[in-house]
XYZ file of C-alpha atoms in Angstrom:
611
model
C -103.534 125.877 187.535
C -102.850 124.308 184.197
C -103.358 124.522 180.461
C -106.261 123.109 178.486
C -106.757 122.077 174.873
C -109.680 120.761 172.893
C -111.067 120.204 169.431
C -114.093 118.926 167.588
C -113.220 117.556 164.164
C -115.823 118.376 161.520
C -114.280 116.280 158.749
C -113.740 112.555 158.497
C -110.223 111.216 158.296
C -108.530 113.911 160.350
C -106.026 112.610 162.866
C -107.400 114.305 165.957
C -105.072 112.413 168.291
C -102.038 113.899 166.597
C -103.607 117.364 166.623
C -104.522 117.335 170.304
C -101.075 116.092 171.254
C -99.513 118.985 169.310
C -101.774 121.461 171.094
C -100.786 120.023 174.467
C -97.103 119.964 173.557
C -97.203 123.686 172.690
C -97.730 124.759 176.325
C -95.334 122.786 178.561
C -94.737 125.864 180.744
C -98.376 125.898 181.835
C -98.130 122.374 183.168
C -94.716 120.835 183.851
C -96.141 118.270 186.312
C -98.088 116.084 183.920
C -100.075 115.825 180.714
C -102.915 113.817 179.289
C -105.293 113.501 176.345
C -108.631 111.831 175.810
C -110.252 111.123 172.446
C -113.934 110.263 172.061
C -115.208 109.824 168.515
C -114.575 113.218 166.833
C -113.834 115.076 170.087
C -110.514 115.397 171.878
C -109.538 117.032 175.178
C -105.991 117.669 176.374
C -104.368 118.964 179.519
C -101.057 120.156 180.998
C -100.867 119.988 184.775
C -99.350 122.384 187.292
C -100.001 120.487 190.525
C -101.167 122.804 193.332
C -103.926 120.961 195.230
C -103.762 117.165 195.629
C -100.402 116.407 194.083
C -101.245 112.740 193.459
C -102.276 111.095 190.219
C -105.841 110.989 191.550
C -106.150 114.608 190.416
C -104.713 114.069 186.920
C -106.610 115.362 183.905
C -108.538 115.048 181.672
C -110.673 113.731 184.549
C -113.653 111.459 183.911
C -116.686 110.964 186.102
C -117.183 107.416 187.491
C -119.759 106.705 184.788
C -117.430 107.994 182.071
C -120.207 110.245 180.747
C -118.375 113.437 181.699
C -114.782 114.395 180.939
C -113.183 117.601 182.263
C -110.125 119.662 181.297
C -109.719 122.525 183.772
C -107.355 125.451 184.268
C -107.618 127.449 187.495
C -108.662 127.043 191.102
C -112.019 126.752 192.844
C -111.074 128.326 196.178
C -114.283 127.370 197.975
C -113.931 123.731 196.964
C -113.768 122.647 200.623
C -117.214 124.085 201.332
C -118.683 122.825 198.047
C -117.283 119.359 198.656
C -119.012 119.237 202.054
C -122.276 120.323 200.413
C -121.953 117.613 197.770
C -121.080 114.943 200.350
C -124.233 115.917 202.248
C -126.126 115.150 199.048
C -124.675 111.625 199.057
C -121.753 112.104 196.684
C -118.406 110.337 197.128
C -114.933 111.539 196.140
C -111.851 109.612 195.141
C -109.434 112.579 195.308
C -108.778 115.668 197.419
C -108.772 117.988 194.413
C -110.887 120.981 193.493
C -110.989 119.486 189.976
C -113.193 116.626 191.103
C -115.383 119.064 193.057
C -115.927 121.038 189.840
C -116.788 117.886 187.905
C -119.277 116.652 190.489
C -120.722 120.149 190.901
C -121.557 120.149 187.184
C -123.051 116.679 187.504
C -125.200 117.875 190.420
C -126.207 121.388 189.359
C -125.556 121.523 185.617
C -124.524 124.808 184.038
C -125.625 126.660 187.166
C -122.618 125.244 189.003
C -120.445 128.167 187.883
C -122.557 130.575 189.923
C -121.560 128.672 193.065
C -117.812 128.868 192.380
C -115.493 131.346 194.067
C -112.390 131.070 191.968
C -110.702 131.558 188.630
C -111.268 129.133 185.823
C -111.291 128.209 182.204
C -112.629 124.727 181.560
C -114.339 122.408 179.114
C -116.583 119.461 179.995
C -117.418 116.869 177.387
C -120.963 115.756 178.225
C -121.428 112.549 176.247
C -125.069 112.018 177.212
C -126.019 115.457 175.854
C -123.521 115.287 172.980
C -122.101 118.694 173.785
C -119.091 120.454 175.262
C -119.789 122.926 178.051
C -117.107 125.594 178.499
C -116.836 128.445 180.962
C -114.580 131.359 181.888
C -114.456 132.974 185.338
C -116.332 136.177 186.202
C -113.499 138.647 185.620
C -111.364 136.740 183.106
C -108.389 135.782 185.257
C -107.923 132.654 183.155
C -107.888 132.760 179.332
C -109.998 130.794 176.872
C -109.241 131.149 173.149
C -111.100 129.480 170.306
C -110.964 129.143 166.531
C -113.763 128.081 164.199
C -112.613 126.597 160.861
C -114.196 124.547 158.107
C -112.433 121.441 159.386
C -113.155 121.872 163.090
C -113.585 123.861 166.265
C -110.461 124.373 168.389
C -109.895 125.898 171.820
C -107.094 126.306 174.334
C -105.387 128.340 177.035
C -102.982 130.061 174.662
C -103.089 131.473 171.161
C -100.016 129.498 170.089
C -102.070 126.296 170.307
C -104.553 127.599 167.730
C -101.910 128.999 165.422
C -100.855 125.392 164.827
C -104.138 124.981 162.962
C -103.680 128.058 160.738
C -101.945 127.953 157.373
C -101.297 131.702 157.507
C -101.120 134.151 160.387
C -103.100 137.306 159.820
C -102.954 140.365 162.032
C -106.132 142.111 163.143
C -105.888 145.558 161.539
C -108.628 147.145 163.666
C -107.098 146.068 166.983
C -103.634 147.173 165.903
C -104.967 150.575 164.928
C -106.622 150.907 168.334
C -103.387 149.882 169.987
C -101.369 152.494 168.084
C -103.920 155.160 169.003
C -103.281 154.360 172.652
C -106.865 153.294 173.308
C -107.141 151.898 176.817
C -108.766 148.593 177.572
C -109.238 145.463 175.560
C -111.619 144.005 173.040
C -113.524 141.446 175.082
C -113.990 138.989 172.204
C -111.237 139.480 169.597
C -107.467 139.078 169.603
C -104.661 140.637 167.551
C -104.867 137.526 165.340
C -107.703 137.630 162.818
C -110.042 134.678 163.362
C -108.847 133.749 166.844
C -111.398 134.810 169.430
C -111.747 134.906 173.214
C -114.604 133.701 175.344
C -115.510 136.878 177.262
C -115.175 136.901 181.036
C -118.317 135.845 182.863
C -119.598 133.832 179.891
C -120.244 130.202 179.029
C -119.832 128.538 175.643
C -121.826 125.449 174.683
C -120.818 123.528 171.559
C -123.470 121.254 170.041
C -121.412 118.399 168.577
C -124.140 117.024 166.304
C -125.179 120.413 164.918
C -121.584 121.671 164.639
C -122.412 125.048 166.173
C -121.944 126.869 169.449
C -123.653 129.547 171.492
C -122.208 131.956 174.036
C -124.267 133.100 177.015
C -123.537 135.479 179.851
C -123.909 134.110 183.381
C -122.419 137.018 185.368
C -122.779 140.766 185.372
C -121.711 142.969 188.255
C -124.726 144.197 190.199
C -125.319 146.915 192.771
C -126.153 145.886 196.348
C -128.557 148.401 197.872
C -128.068 146.966 201.367
C -124.357 147.773 201.224
C -125.108 151.233 199.844
C -127.475 151.985 202.740
C -125.284 150.603 205.555
C -123.293 152.848 207.868
C -119.536 153.200 207.537
C -118.895 151.263 210.767
C -121.114 148.390 209.601
C -119.377 148.244 206.239
C -115.925 148.523 207.789
C -116.578 145.421 209.892
C -117.950 143.579 206.868
C -114.976 144.610 204.744
C -112.515 143.194 207.275
C -114.348 139.867 207.391
C -114.624 139.609 203.610
C -111.031 140.586 202.948
C -109.661 138.217 205.561
C -111.605 135.292 204.107
C -110.673 136.254 200.527
C -107.009 135.956 201.500
C -107.535 132.839 203.618
C -109.175 130.709 200.929
C -106.438 131.752 198.468
C -103.841 130.398 200.883
C -105.203 126.872 200.343
C -102.398 124.996 198.662
C -100.250 121.886 198.854
C -97.229 123.830 197.551
C -95.346 126.939 198.653
C -97.267 130.226 198.615
C -95.724 133.709 198.532
C -96.836 137.198 197.574
C -95.916 140.112 195.346
C -95.000 143.192 197.381
C -94.646 146.557 195.686
C -94.938 148.625 198.839
C -98.326 149.990 197.815
C -101.481 149.731 199.906
C -102.997 146.731 198.094
C -99.956 144.454 198.061
C -98.977 145.397 201.633
C -102.459 144.668 202.989
C -102.441 141.232 201.328
C -98.955 140.520 202.684
C -100.048 141.548 206.181
C -103.063 139.229 206.276
C -101.294 136.349 204.512
C -98.235 136.501 206.774
C -100.493 136.232 209.807
C -102.104 133.095 208.345
C -98.861 131.512 207.185
C -97.835 130.082 210.532
C -94.469 128.926 209.277
C -92.494 130.288 212.198
C -88.958 131.649 212.073
C -87.730 128.609 210.164
C -90.084 129.313 207.272
C -91.033 132.946 206.956
C -93.683 133.995 204.466
C -91.981 135.121 201.247
C -92.554 138.416 199.462
C -91.092 139.416 196.101
C -90.342 143.030 195.218
C -89.159 144.488 191.919
C -86.830 147.439 192.466
C -86.590 150.138 189.810
C -83.284 151.859 189.122
C -85.193 155.112 188.567
C -85.780 156.893 191.878
C -89.019 158.505 190.685
C -90.855 155.179 190.386
C -89.022 153.046 192.935
C -91.185 151.883 195.863
C -88.769 149.382 197.362
C -88.221 151.491 200.492
C -91.930 151.098 201.296
C -91.697 147.362 200.621
C -88.741 147.192 203.012
C -90.891 148.787 205.739
C -93.539 146.093 205.221
C -90.910 143.335 205.271
C -89.538 144.560 208.580
C -92.989 145.097 210.105
C -94.250 141.605 209.199
C -90.939 139.715 209.448
C -91.087 138.482 205.866
C -88.559 136.592 203.787
C -87.753 139.314 201.264
C -86.793 138.425 197.710
C -85.605 141.547 195.894
C -85.100 141.614 192.141
C -83.735 144.592 190.198
C -83.764 143.852 186.479
C -81.004 145.721 184.668
C -80.975 147.011 181.110
C -79.015 143.877 180.177
C -81.830 141.765 181.685
C -84.372 143.736 179.668
C -82.422 143.436 176.408
C -81.791 139.720 176.832
C -85.413 138.842 177.666
C -87.580 141.203 175.596
C -87.931 138.544 172.887
C -88.921 135.955 175.528
C -91.511 138.297 177.021
C -92.925 139.097 173.570
C -93.294 135.386 172.849
C -94.857 134.722 176.255
C -97.376 137.567 175.928
C -98.532 136.450 172.456
C -99.973 139.922 171.739
C -98.467 143.439 171.748
C -98.271 145.253 175.090
C -98.122 148.907 175.983
C -95.160 149.383 178.315
C -91.945 147.898 179.677
C -93.630 147.266 183.026
C -94.669 143.906 181.557
C -90.977 143.007 181.307
C -90.534 144.023 184.954
C -93.411 141.748 185.976
C -91.878 138.901 183.965
C -88.767 139.121 186.161
C -90.874 139.050 189.334
C -92.330 135.737 188.188
C -88.867 134.488 187.302
C -87.689 135.336 190.829
C -90.601 133.363 192.275
C -89.731 130.318 190.176
C -86.046 130.603 191.098
C -87.023 130.524 194.778
C -89.346 127.537 194.563
C -92.587 129.495 194.960
C -95.405 128.015 192.866
C -98.277 130.236 194.065
C -98.155 134.038 194.321
C -100.776 136.353 195.754
C -101.094 139.711 194.000
C -103.100 142.911 194.398
C -104.730 143.284 190.978
C -108.236 144.726 191.243
C -107.766 146.831 194.367
C -107.722 150.147 192.518
C -110.846 149.305 190.526
C -112.814 147.950 193.482
C -111.919 150.623 196.066
C -111.432 153.647 193.766
C -107.666 154.000 193.855
C -107.071 155.899 190.611
C -106.967 159.708 190.499
C -109.781 159.837 187.915
C -112.141 158.493 190.576
C -111.743 161.775 192.457
C -113.275 163.481 189.436
C -116.338 161.245 189.205
C -116.847 161.491 192.985
C -116.755 165.294 193.001
C -118.979 165.487 189.913
C -121.555 163.349 191.690
C -121.477 165.667 194.709
C -122.127 168.658 192.439
C -125.011 166.850 190.731
C -126.506 166.143 194.155
C -126.262 169.891 194.872
C -123.786 169.180 197.674
C -121.688 172.112 196.511
C -120.162 172.891 199.873
C -119.194 169.239 200.333
C -117.784 169.091 196.785
C -115.609 172.169 197.277
C -114.442 170.856 200.651
C -113.498 167.543 199.006
C -111.511 169.310 196.282
C -109.497 171.154 198.952
C -108.957 167.889 200.855
C -107.797 166.139 197.680
C -105.180 168.840 197.224
C -104.082 168.328 200.838
C -103.978 164.526 201.002
C -102.946 163.518 197.487
C -99.428 164.363 196.386
C -100.199 164.443 192.654
C -103.573 166.222 192.524
C -103.106 169.967 192.737
C -105.902 172.216 191.448
C -104.672 172.479 187.815
C -104.221 168.711 187.639
C -107.710 168.135 189.013
C -109.214 170.432 186.372
C -107.152 168.704 183.668
C -108.456 165.306 184.772
C -112.001 166.662 184.896
C -111.834 167.864 181.296
C -109.799 164.975 179.868
C -111.889 162.084 181.185
C -115.306 163.729 180.884
C -115.185 165.126 177.355
C -114.750 162.562 174.587
C -114.120 165.159 171.882
C -111.145 166.717 173.643
C -109.604 163.365 174.475
C -110.155 162.069 170.927
C -108.428 165.101 169.398
C -105.466 164.585 171.721
C -105.167 160.879 170.839
C -105.427 161.554 167.106
C -102.883 164.389 167.270
C -100.451 162.163 169.163
C -100.926 159.423 166.547
C -100.098 161.640 163.557
C -97.990 158.861 162.037
C -100.954 156.509 161.356
C -102.059 156.149 157.744
C -105.734 155.457 158.633
C -107.089 157.550 161.479
C -110.731 157.177 162.555
C -113.043 160.182 162.829
C -113.967 159.146 166.352
C -112.880 156.646 168.978
C -115.747 154.620 170.453
C -113.796 153.601 173.552
C -113.157 157.222 174.464
C -116.855 158.008 174.114
C -117.690 154.986 176.284
C -115.244 156.220 178.909
C -116.868 159.640 179.008
C -120.290 158.013 179.443
C -118.927 155.822 182.249
C -118.006 158.984 184.168
C -121.719 159.373 184.946
C -121.332 157.719 188.361
C -118.692 156.000 190.502
C -120.357 152.597 190.032
C -120.569 152.896 186.235
C -116.894 153.898 186.035
C -115.818 151.044 188.295
C -117.860 148.565 186.254
C -116.388 149.915 183.010
C -112.837 149.606 184.377
C -113.488 146.044 185.576
C -115.254 144.884 182.405
C -113.300 146.612 179.657
C -111.069 149.597 180.219
C -108.480 148.653 182.784
C -108.603 145.215 184.365
C -108.788 142.833 181.344
C -105.347 143.686 179.889
C -103.764 143.611 183.364
C -105.118 140.104 183.915
C -103.888 139.008 180.492
C -100.367 140.272 181.179
C -100.292 138.593 184.577
C -101.528 135.226 183.355
C -99.002 135.107 180.509
C -96.042 136.208 182.622
C -96.819 133.937 185.552
C -97.545 130.844 183.496
C -94.416 131.371 181.411
C -92.598 130.440 184.653
C -95.141 127.816 185.806
C -96.398 130.135 188.553
C -100.017 130.406 189.689
C -101.126 133.888 190.726
C -104.142 134.437 192.958
C -105.945 137.751 193.378
C -107.798 138.283 196.696
C -109.065 141.720 195.616
C -111.080 140.001 192.878
C -112.961 137.728 195.236
C -116.484 138.112 193.778
C -117.957 138.850 197.205
C -115.402 141.602 197.778
C -115.909 143.086 194.299
C -119.697 143.241 194.674
C -119.301 144.756 198.141
C -116.627 147.294 197.186
C -118.412 148.534 194.071
C -121.686 148.973 195.985
C -120.163 151.043 198.780
C -121.172 154.714 198.793
C -118.416 156.736 197.132
C -117.860 158.738 200.319
C -116.890 155.502 202.109
C -114.199 154.861 199.500
C -113.128 158.485 199.118
C -113.166 160.709 202.171
C -111.340 163.856 203.156
C -109.219 163.596 200.018
C -108.085 160.017 200.679
C -108.634 157.320 198.067
C -109.451 153.749 199.188
C -110.576 155.154 202.530
C -112.360 152.036 203.822
C -109.402 149.861 202.845
C -106.997 152.177 204.686
C -109.175 152.076 207.790
C -109.487 148.306 207.540
C -105.713 147.770 207.569
C -104.879 150.599 209.971
C -102.694 149.209 212.731
C -101.884 146.089 210.710
C -99.440 147.784 208.332
C -96.962 150.633 208.868
C -98.715 154.021 209.006
C -96.339 155.357 206.357
C -97.874 152.863 203.900
C -101.453 152.932 205.148
C -101.646 156.712 204.786
C -99.429 157.212 201.754
C -100.260 160.399 199.852
C -98.574 159.300 196.637
C -99.437 156.523 194.217
C -96.891 154.876 191.953
C -98.094 152.305 189.476
C -96.102 149.134 188.920
C -93.480 150.602 186.614
C -90.165 149.685 185.065
C -87.245 152.067 184.550
C -88.605 152.431 181.027
C -86.851 155.691 180.152
C -83.479 154.224 181.108
C -84.062 150.984 179.237
C -85.476 152.512 176.052
C -82.808 155.224 175.835
C -80.144 152.532 175.776
C -82.241 150.318 173.488
C -83.161 153.045 171.014
C -81.097 151.773 168.082
C -82.572 148.277 168.379
C -86.089 149.714 168.628
C -85.667 151.899 165.565
C -84.219 148.981 163.626
C -87.184 146.755 164.505
C -89.674 149.441 163.451
C -87.859 150.113 160.177
C -87.801 146.416 159.335
C -91.492 145.781 159.948
C -93.629 145.189 156.846
C -96.727 145.378 159.043
C -95.809 148.868 160.245
C -94.864 149.928 156.733
C -98.457 149.200 155.743
C -100.076 150.988 158.694
C -97.627 153.763 159.583
C -95.971 156.581 157.625
C -92.414 155.385 158.207
C -91.041 158.027 155.828
C -92.294 160.840 158.067
C -90.934 159.051 161.130
C -87.556 158.861 159.406
C -87.713 162.570 158.598
C -88.318 163.286 162.276
C -85.508 160.901 163.219
C -88.034 158.816 165.163
C -88.454 161.622 167.694
C -92.011 161.350 168.962
C -93.804 160.529 172.202
C -92.322 157.666 174.206
C -95.570 155.728 174.620
C -96.214 155.591 170.855
C -92.573 154.680 170.216
C -92.915 151.696 172.560
C -96.180 150.545 170.981
C -94.686 150.512 167.494
C -91.679 148.583 168.776
C -93.863 146.058 170.589
C -95.929 145.477 167.437
C -92.780 144.975 165.362
C -91.454 142.452 167.859
C -94.839 140.693 167.918
C -94.893 140.504 164.111
C -91.460 138.900 164.051
C -92.142 136.479 166.907
C -95.347 135.201 165.297
C -94.444 135.388 161.587
C -97.427 137.578 160.755
C -97.879 137.390 156.984
C -100.750 139.815 156.332
C -103.353 142.157 157.810
C -107.120 141.983 157.595
């Protein structure tokens, strides 16, 4: 896990060595264990190292092949590097390090661009291929690791963080369209654009190839989630056995590390199941228990720490409990804003920031986390709606009505009125659009329709299409962005077993009735961990998202929030501040937070204009 940087100078006389060193120097938090740069003609690669596997200098980057024809700068982990290394050795290849970095480099040398299809991991990398006079770049299937780029008249620049590219910009311009979407409360994330005009992202599951001689690049997709008919046709017992094997291996290969590994533990099903499997693999004994970090909320309604405590006791974990106070929030909100680089939609991101801080304070460099579990195994309440709708379409009316009754019985939040409300809200784009526009009355420029809402309604056509939409666009991408920024701000690597590509393909291909049965969400996951975790967690009827005591914090922080909004020239251009003043800034809490976050982002990044 590290930070990368790179550039191709398109004008003579530019000091590319100075530029690449500045880009590397901008991200010390992503790699406190080493740095390096390599310049070849008008191309430069840079790297910051967070040493996780092979802590020696043999694994330092940028890493060159023995011939010197290939140079790699890599951020991430290839978890199946042990197996790939054995395959490459069988082909006659030799290794000088124990790192996954060298496995990646030799895999490219052996299989070319197709190497990425063999990787089980998270990555963002660039390979300078001197013989082909090109740079080959790639981002992992689901976008766990970031890759930003900027095309200018004087060159092509890329890196792990936006701040590296801002160094190359004379002015910093906000992206008006993305900000408007953000203020409307549109879920999801633009897969290619950022809140900074001109700075783009390589989409997840894509490669970028830059032709150095022609001074142009192309982006191609190498991964798209498919549907496995064999999984869909298999019996529940067959799939339950396969799930257990896949999940166990997904955790096991993410335990590979030469530094201390711990886990996030909210007390929910996903984090507890990961903790249970990981603790069993840890093998540290009483002298070195497996560590779990829990964030405790001061608001009883969203505090899950009592469930986390059950898991700690059951698995004999070393429990690290952090309870950020309002003072912690107030003193770090500027830090979090700077770390995130783009506006964010709730104070839960601040809560997560303090989890990562607790890990760093306790010497943990690798953290497992449960991101992806809800998308892969249908953990959100809206999945009940798409499941029941499918049963009706299949004319299984009796089964559909029975499922609705079971949902009411086994889900604490889904009574009949709530189910109907979800059915209408998520399935009808017009109704949802009117609600979003009415809530955003303060915007100067309101669209006639919201494309993302229409896309969401279309995704409700089937469980698979909704899961794919959540994974590709609507839900997972921003969660991964928040996690990467928060973890790397504290030089922490997070690993996500639920996003093992084998597990994702398997989970999304399961028949819906194997993921939702008798009113239970994530049914196959619950059955797979039954007996391994406390029953009170395995068969929880409630679901609490990872939340901060936002109401408490923002009530006490109201004056500061109002002041930031009033002082924002960006908001003055996009929002009717006069009407907000007339209403004494009394409007819905979510919109209030978004305006505050944008004002803080504007200040932190010296945004000078909108476009």
